[in-house]
PDB file of C-alpha atoms in Angstrom:
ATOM      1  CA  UNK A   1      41.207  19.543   9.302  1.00  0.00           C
ATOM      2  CA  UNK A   2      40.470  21.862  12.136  1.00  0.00           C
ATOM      3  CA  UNK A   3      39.065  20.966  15.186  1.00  0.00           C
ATOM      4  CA  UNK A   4      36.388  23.140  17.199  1.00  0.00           C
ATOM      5  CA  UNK A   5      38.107  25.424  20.120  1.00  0.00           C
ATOM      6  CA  UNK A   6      36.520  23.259  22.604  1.00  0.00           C
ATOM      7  CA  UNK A   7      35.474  19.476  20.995  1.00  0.00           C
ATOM      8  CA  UNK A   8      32.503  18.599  20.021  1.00  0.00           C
ATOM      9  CA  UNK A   9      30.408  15.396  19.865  1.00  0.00           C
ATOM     10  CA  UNK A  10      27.079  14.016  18.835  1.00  0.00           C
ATOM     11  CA  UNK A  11      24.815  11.682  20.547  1.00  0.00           C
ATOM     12  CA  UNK A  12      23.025   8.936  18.923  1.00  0.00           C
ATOM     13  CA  UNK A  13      20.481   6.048  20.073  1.00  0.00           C
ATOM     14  CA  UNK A  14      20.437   2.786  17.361  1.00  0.00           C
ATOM     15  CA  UNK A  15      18.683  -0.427  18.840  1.00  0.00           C
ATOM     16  CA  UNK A  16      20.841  -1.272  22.049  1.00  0.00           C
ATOM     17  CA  UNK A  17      23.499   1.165  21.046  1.00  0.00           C
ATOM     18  CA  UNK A  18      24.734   4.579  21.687  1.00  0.00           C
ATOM     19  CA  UNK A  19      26.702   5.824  19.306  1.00  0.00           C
ATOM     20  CA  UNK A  20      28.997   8.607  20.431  1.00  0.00           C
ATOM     21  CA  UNK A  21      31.266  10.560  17.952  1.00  0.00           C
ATOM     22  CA  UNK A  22      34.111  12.894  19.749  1.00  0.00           C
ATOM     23  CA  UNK A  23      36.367  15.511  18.175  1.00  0.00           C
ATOM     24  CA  UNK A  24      38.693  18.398  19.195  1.00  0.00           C
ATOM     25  CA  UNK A  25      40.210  18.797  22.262  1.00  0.00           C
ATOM     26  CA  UNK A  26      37.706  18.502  25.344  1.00  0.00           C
ATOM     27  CA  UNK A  27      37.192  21.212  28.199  1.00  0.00           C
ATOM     28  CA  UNK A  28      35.623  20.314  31.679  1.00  0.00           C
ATOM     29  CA  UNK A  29      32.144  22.142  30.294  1.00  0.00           C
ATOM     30  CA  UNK A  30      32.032  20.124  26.907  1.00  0.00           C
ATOM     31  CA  UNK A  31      32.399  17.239  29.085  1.00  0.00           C
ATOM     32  CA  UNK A  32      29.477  18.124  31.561  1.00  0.00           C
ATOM     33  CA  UNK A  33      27.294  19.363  28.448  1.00  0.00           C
ATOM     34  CA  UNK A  34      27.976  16.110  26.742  1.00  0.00           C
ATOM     35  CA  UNK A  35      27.203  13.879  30.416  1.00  0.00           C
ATOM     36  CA  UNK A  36      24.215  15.443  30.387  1.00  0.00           C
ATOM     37  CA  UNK A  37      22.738  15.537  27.191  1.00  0.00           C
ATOM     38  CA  UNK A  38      24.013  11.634  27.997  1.00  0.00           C
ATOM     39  CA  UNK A  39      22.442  10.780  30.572  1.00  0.00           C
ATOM     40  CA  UNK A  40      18.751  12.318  29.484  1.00  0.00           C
ATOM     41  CA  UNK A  41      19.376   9.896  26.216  1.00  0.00           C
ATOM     42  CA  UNK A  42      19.830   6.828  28.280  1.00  0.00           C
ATOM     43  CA  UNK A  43      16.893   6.794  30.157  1.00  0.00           C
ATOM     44  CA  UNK A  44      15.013   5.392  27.118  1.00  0.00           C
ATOM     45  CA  UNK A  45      17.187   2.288  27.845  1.00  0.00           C
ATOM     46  CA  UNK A  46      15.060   1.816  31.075  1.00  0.00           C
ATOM     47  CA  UNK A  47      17.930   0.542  32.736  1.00  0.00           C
ATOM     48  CA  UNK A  48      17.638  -2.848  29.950  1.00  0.00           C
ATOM     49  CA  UNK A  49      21.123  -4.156  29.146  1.00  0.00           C
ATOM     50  CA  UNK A  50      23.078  -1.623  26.879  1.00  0.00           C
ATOM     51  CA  UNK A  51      26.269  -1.122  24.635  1.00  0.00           C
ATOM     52  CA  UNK A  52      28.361   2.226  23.770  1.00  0.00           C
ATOM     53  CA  UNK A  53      29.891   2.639  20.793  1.00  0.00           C
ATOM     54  CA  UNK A  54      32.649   5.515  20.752  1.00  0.00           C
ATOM     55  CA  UNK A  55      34.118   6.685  17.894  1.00  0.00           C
ATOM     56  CA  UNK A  56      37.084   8.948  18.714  1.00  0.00           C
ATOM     57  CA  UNK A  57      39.436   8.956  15.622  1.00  0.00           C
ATOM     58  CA  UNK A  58      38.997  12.538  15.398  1.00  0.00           C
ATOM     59  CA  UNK A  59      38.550  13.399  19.718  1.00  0.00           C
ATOM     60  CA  UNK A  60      42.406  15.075  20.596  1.00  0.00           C
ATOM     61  CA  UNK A  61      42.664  15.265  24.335  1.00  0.00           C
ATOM     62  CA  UNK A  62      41.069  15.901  27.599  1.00  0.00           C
ATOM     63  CA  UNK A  63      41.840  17.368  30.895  1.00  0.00           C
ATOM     64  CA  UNK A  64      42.661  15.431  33.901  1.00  0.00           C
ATOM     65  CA  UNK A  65      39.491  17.069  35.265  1.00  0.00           C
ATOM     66  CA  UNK A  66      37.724  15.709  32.051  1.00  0.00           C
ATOM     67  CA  UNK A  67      38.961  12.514  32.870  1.00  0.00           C
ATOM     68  CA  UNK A  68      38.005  12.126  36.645  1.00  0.00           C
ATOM     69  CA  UNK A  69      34.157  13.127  35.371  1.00  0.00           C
ATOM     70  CA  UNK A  70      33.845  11.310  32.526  1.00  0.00           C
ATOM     71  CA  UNK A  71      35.329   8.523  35.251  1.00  0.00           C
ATOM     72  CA  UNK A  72      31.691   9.092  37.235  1.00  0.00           C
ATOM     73  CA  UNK A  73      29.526   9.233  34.469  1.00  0.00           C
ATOM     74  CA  UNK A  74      30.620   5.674  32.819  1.00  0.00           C
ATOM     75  CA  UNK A  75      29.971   4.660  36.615  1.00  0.00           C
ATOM     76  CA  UNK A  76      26.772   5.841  36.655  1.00  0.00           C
ATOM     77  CA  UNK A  77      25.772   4.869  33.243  1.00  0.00           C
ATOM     78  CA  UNK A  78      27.357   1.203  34.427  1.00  0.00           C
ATOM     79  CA  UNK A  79      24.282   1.252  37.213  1.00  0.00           C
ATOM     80  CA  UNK A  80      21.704   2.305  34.557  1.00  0.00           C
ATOM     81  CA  UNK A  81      22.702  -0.720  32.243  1.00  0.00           C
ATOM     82  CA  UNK A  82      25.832  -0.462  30.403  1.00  0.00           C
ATOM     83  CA  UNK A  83      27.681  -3.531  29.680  1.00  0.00           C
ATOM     84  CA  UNK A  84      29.558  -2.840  26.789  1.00  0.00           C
ATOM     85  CA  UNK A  85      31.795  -0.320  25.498  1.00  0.00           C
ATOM     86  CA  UNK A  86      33.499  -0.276  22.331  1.00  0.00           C
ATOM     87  CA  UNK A  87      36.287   2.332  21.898  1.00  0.00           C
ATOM     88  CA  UNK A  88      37.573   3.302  18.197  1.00  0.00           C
ATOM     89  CA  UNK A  89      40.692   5.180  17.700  1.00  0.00           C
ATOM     90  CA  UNK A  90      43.679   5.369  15.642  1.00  0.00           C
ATOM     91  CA  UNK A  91      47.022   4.240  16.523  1.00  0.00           C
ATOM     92  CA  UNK A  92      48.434   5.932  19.612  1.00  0.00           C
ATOM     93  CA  UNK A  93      48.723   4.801  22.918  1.00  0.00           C
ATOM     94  CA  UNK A  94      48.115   8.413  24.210  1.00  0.00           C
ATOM     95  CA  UNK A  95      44.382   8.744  24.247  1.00  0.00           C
ATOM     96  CA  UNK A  96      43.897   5.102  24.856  1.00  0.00           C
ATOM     97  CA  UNK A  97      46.217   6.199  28.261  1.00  0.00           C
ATOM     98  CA  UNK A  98      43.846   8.764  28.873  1.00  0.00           C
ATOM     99  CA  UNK A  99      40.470   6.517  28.323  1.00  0.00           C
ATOM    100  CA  UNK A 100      42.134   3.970  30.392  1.00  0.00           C
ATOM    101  CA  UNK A 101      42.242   6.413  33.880  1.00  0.00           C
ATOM    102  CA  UNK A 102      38.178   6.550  32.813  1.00  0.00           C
ATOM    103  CA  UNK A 103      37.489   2.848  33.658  1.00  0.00           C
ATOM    104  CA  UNK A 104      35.855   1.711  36.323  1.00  0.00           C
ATOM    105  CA  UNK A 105      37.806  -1.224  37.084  1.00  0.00           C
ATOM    106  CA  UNK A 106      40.767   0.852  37.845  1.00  0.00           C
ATOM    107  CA  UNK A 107      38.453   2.160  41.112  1.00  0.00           C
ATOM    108  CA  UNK A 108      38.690   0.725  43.708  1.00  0.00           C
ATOM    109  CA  UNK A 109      34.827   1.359  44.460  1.00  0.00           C
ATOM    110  CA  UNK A 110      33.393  -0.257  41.412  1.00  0.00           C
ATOM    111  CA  UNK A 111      31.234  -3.139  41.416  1.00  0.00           C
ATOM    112  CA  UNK A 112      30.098  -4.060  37.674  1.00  0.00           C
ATOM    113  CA  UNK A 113      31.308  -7.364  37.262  1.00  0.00           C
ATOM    114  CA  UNK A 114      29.131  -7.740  34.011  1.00  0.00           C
ATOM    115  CA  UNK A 115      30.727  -4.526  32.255  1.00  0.00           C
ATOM    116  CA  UNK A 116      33.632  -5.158  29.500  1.00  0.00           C
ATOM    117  CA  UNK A 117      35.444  -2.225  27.533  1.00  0.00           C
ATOM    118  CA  UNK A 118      37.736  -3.006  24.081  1.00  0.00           C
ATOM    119  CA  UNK A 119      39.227  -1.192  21.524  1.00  0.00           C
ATOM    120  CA  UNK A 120      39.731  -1.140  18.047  1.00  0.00           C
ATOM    121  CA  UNK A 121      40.898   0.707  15.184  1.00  0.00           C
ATOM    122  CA  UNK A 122      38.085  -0.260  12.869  1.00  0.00           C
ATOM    123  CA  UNK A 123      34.616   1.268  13.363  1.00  0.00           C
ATOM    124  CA  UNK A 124      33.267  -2.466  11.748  1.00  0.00           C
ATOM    125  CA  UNK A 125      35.471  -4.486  14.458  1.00  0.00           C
ATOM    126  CA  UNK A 126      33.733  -2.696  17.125  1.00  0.00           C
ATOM    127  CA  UNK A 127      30.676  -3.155  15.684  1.00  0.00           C
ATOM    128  CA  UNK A 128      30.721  -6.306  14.882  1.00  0.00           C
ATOM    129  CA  UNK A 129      32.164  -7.395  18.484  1.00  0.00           C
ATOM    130  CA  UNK A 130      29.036  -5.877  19.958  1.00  0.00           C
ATOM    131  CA  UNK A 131      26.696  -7.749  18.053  1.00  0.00           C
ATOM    132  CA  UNK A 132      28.809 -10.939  19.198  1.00  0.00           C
ATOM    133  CA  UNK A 133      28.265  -9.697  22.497  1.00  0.00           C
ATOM    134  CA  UNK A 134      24.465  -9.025  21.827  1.00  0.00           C
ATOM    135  CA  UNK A 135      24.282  -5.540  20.695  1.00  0.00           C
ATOM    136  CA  UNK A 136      22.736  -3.992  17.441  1.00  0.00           C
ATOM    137  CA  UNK A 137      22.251  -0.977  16.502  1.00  0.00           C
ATOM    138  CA  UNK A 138      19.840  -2.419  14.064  1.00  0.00           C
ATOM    139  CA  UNK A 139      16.297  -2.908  15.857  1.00  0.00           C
ATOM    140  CA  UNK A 140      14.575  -6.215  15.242  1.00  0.00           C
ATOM    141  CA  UNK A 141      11.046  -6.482  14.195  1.00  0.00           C
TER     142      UNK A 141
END
């Protein structure tokens, strides 16, 4: 498979969830398109409790600078609601490195006692760990 020249990613809102799907290798203005296209999705959340689902099997690597914003934009999401995160990726301690210098807790600014990130290789694990946690990207009627 081929990746694009600069990643990619689509956005999704199910239930409580936002499904994110990354590929390719990441430049600082896929990141900033993809924050913002982000953050305008979120606001239907209207700052209720949240979950993220990320699936990044297929997402390569990402620039420091990358990093450092994607770093302020889980912050900021954090404010807005965000609980949750649940990271899928293959084996590989490399990108899981890299995701790791994105969370908050490693700040020593951040405040969001109520926010909890894990990872897993299976798309179902992560799923089904949200829904323990109270997330559903099936709506109830």
């Amino acid at each position: 498979m081929r990746f694009p020249k600069y990643g990619n990613y689509s956005l999704d809102i199910s239930g409580n969830v936002l499904e994110i799907f990354a590929t390719g290798a990441w430049n600082l203005k896929t990141t900033e398109f993809f924050v913002e296209e982000m953050h305008e999705l979120i606001r239907g959340f209207n700052n209720e409790p949240w979950a993220a689902l990320i699936d990044g099997r297929r997402w390569v690597l990402t620039t420091p600078e990358c990093q450092t914003r994607l770093a302020e934009a889980i912050k900021l999401n954090i404010s807005r609601g965000l609980t949750r995160s649940a990271y899928v990726l293959d084996t590989g301690m490399v990108r899981r490195a890299q995701l790791e210098r994105t969370h908050p807790l490693k700040q020593r600014d951040f405040k969001g006692a109520n926010y909890k990130r894990e990872y897993f290789q299976e798309y179902f694990k992560a799923l089904n760990w949200l829904h323990a946690e109270g997330f559903s990207p099936i709506v109830a009627r």
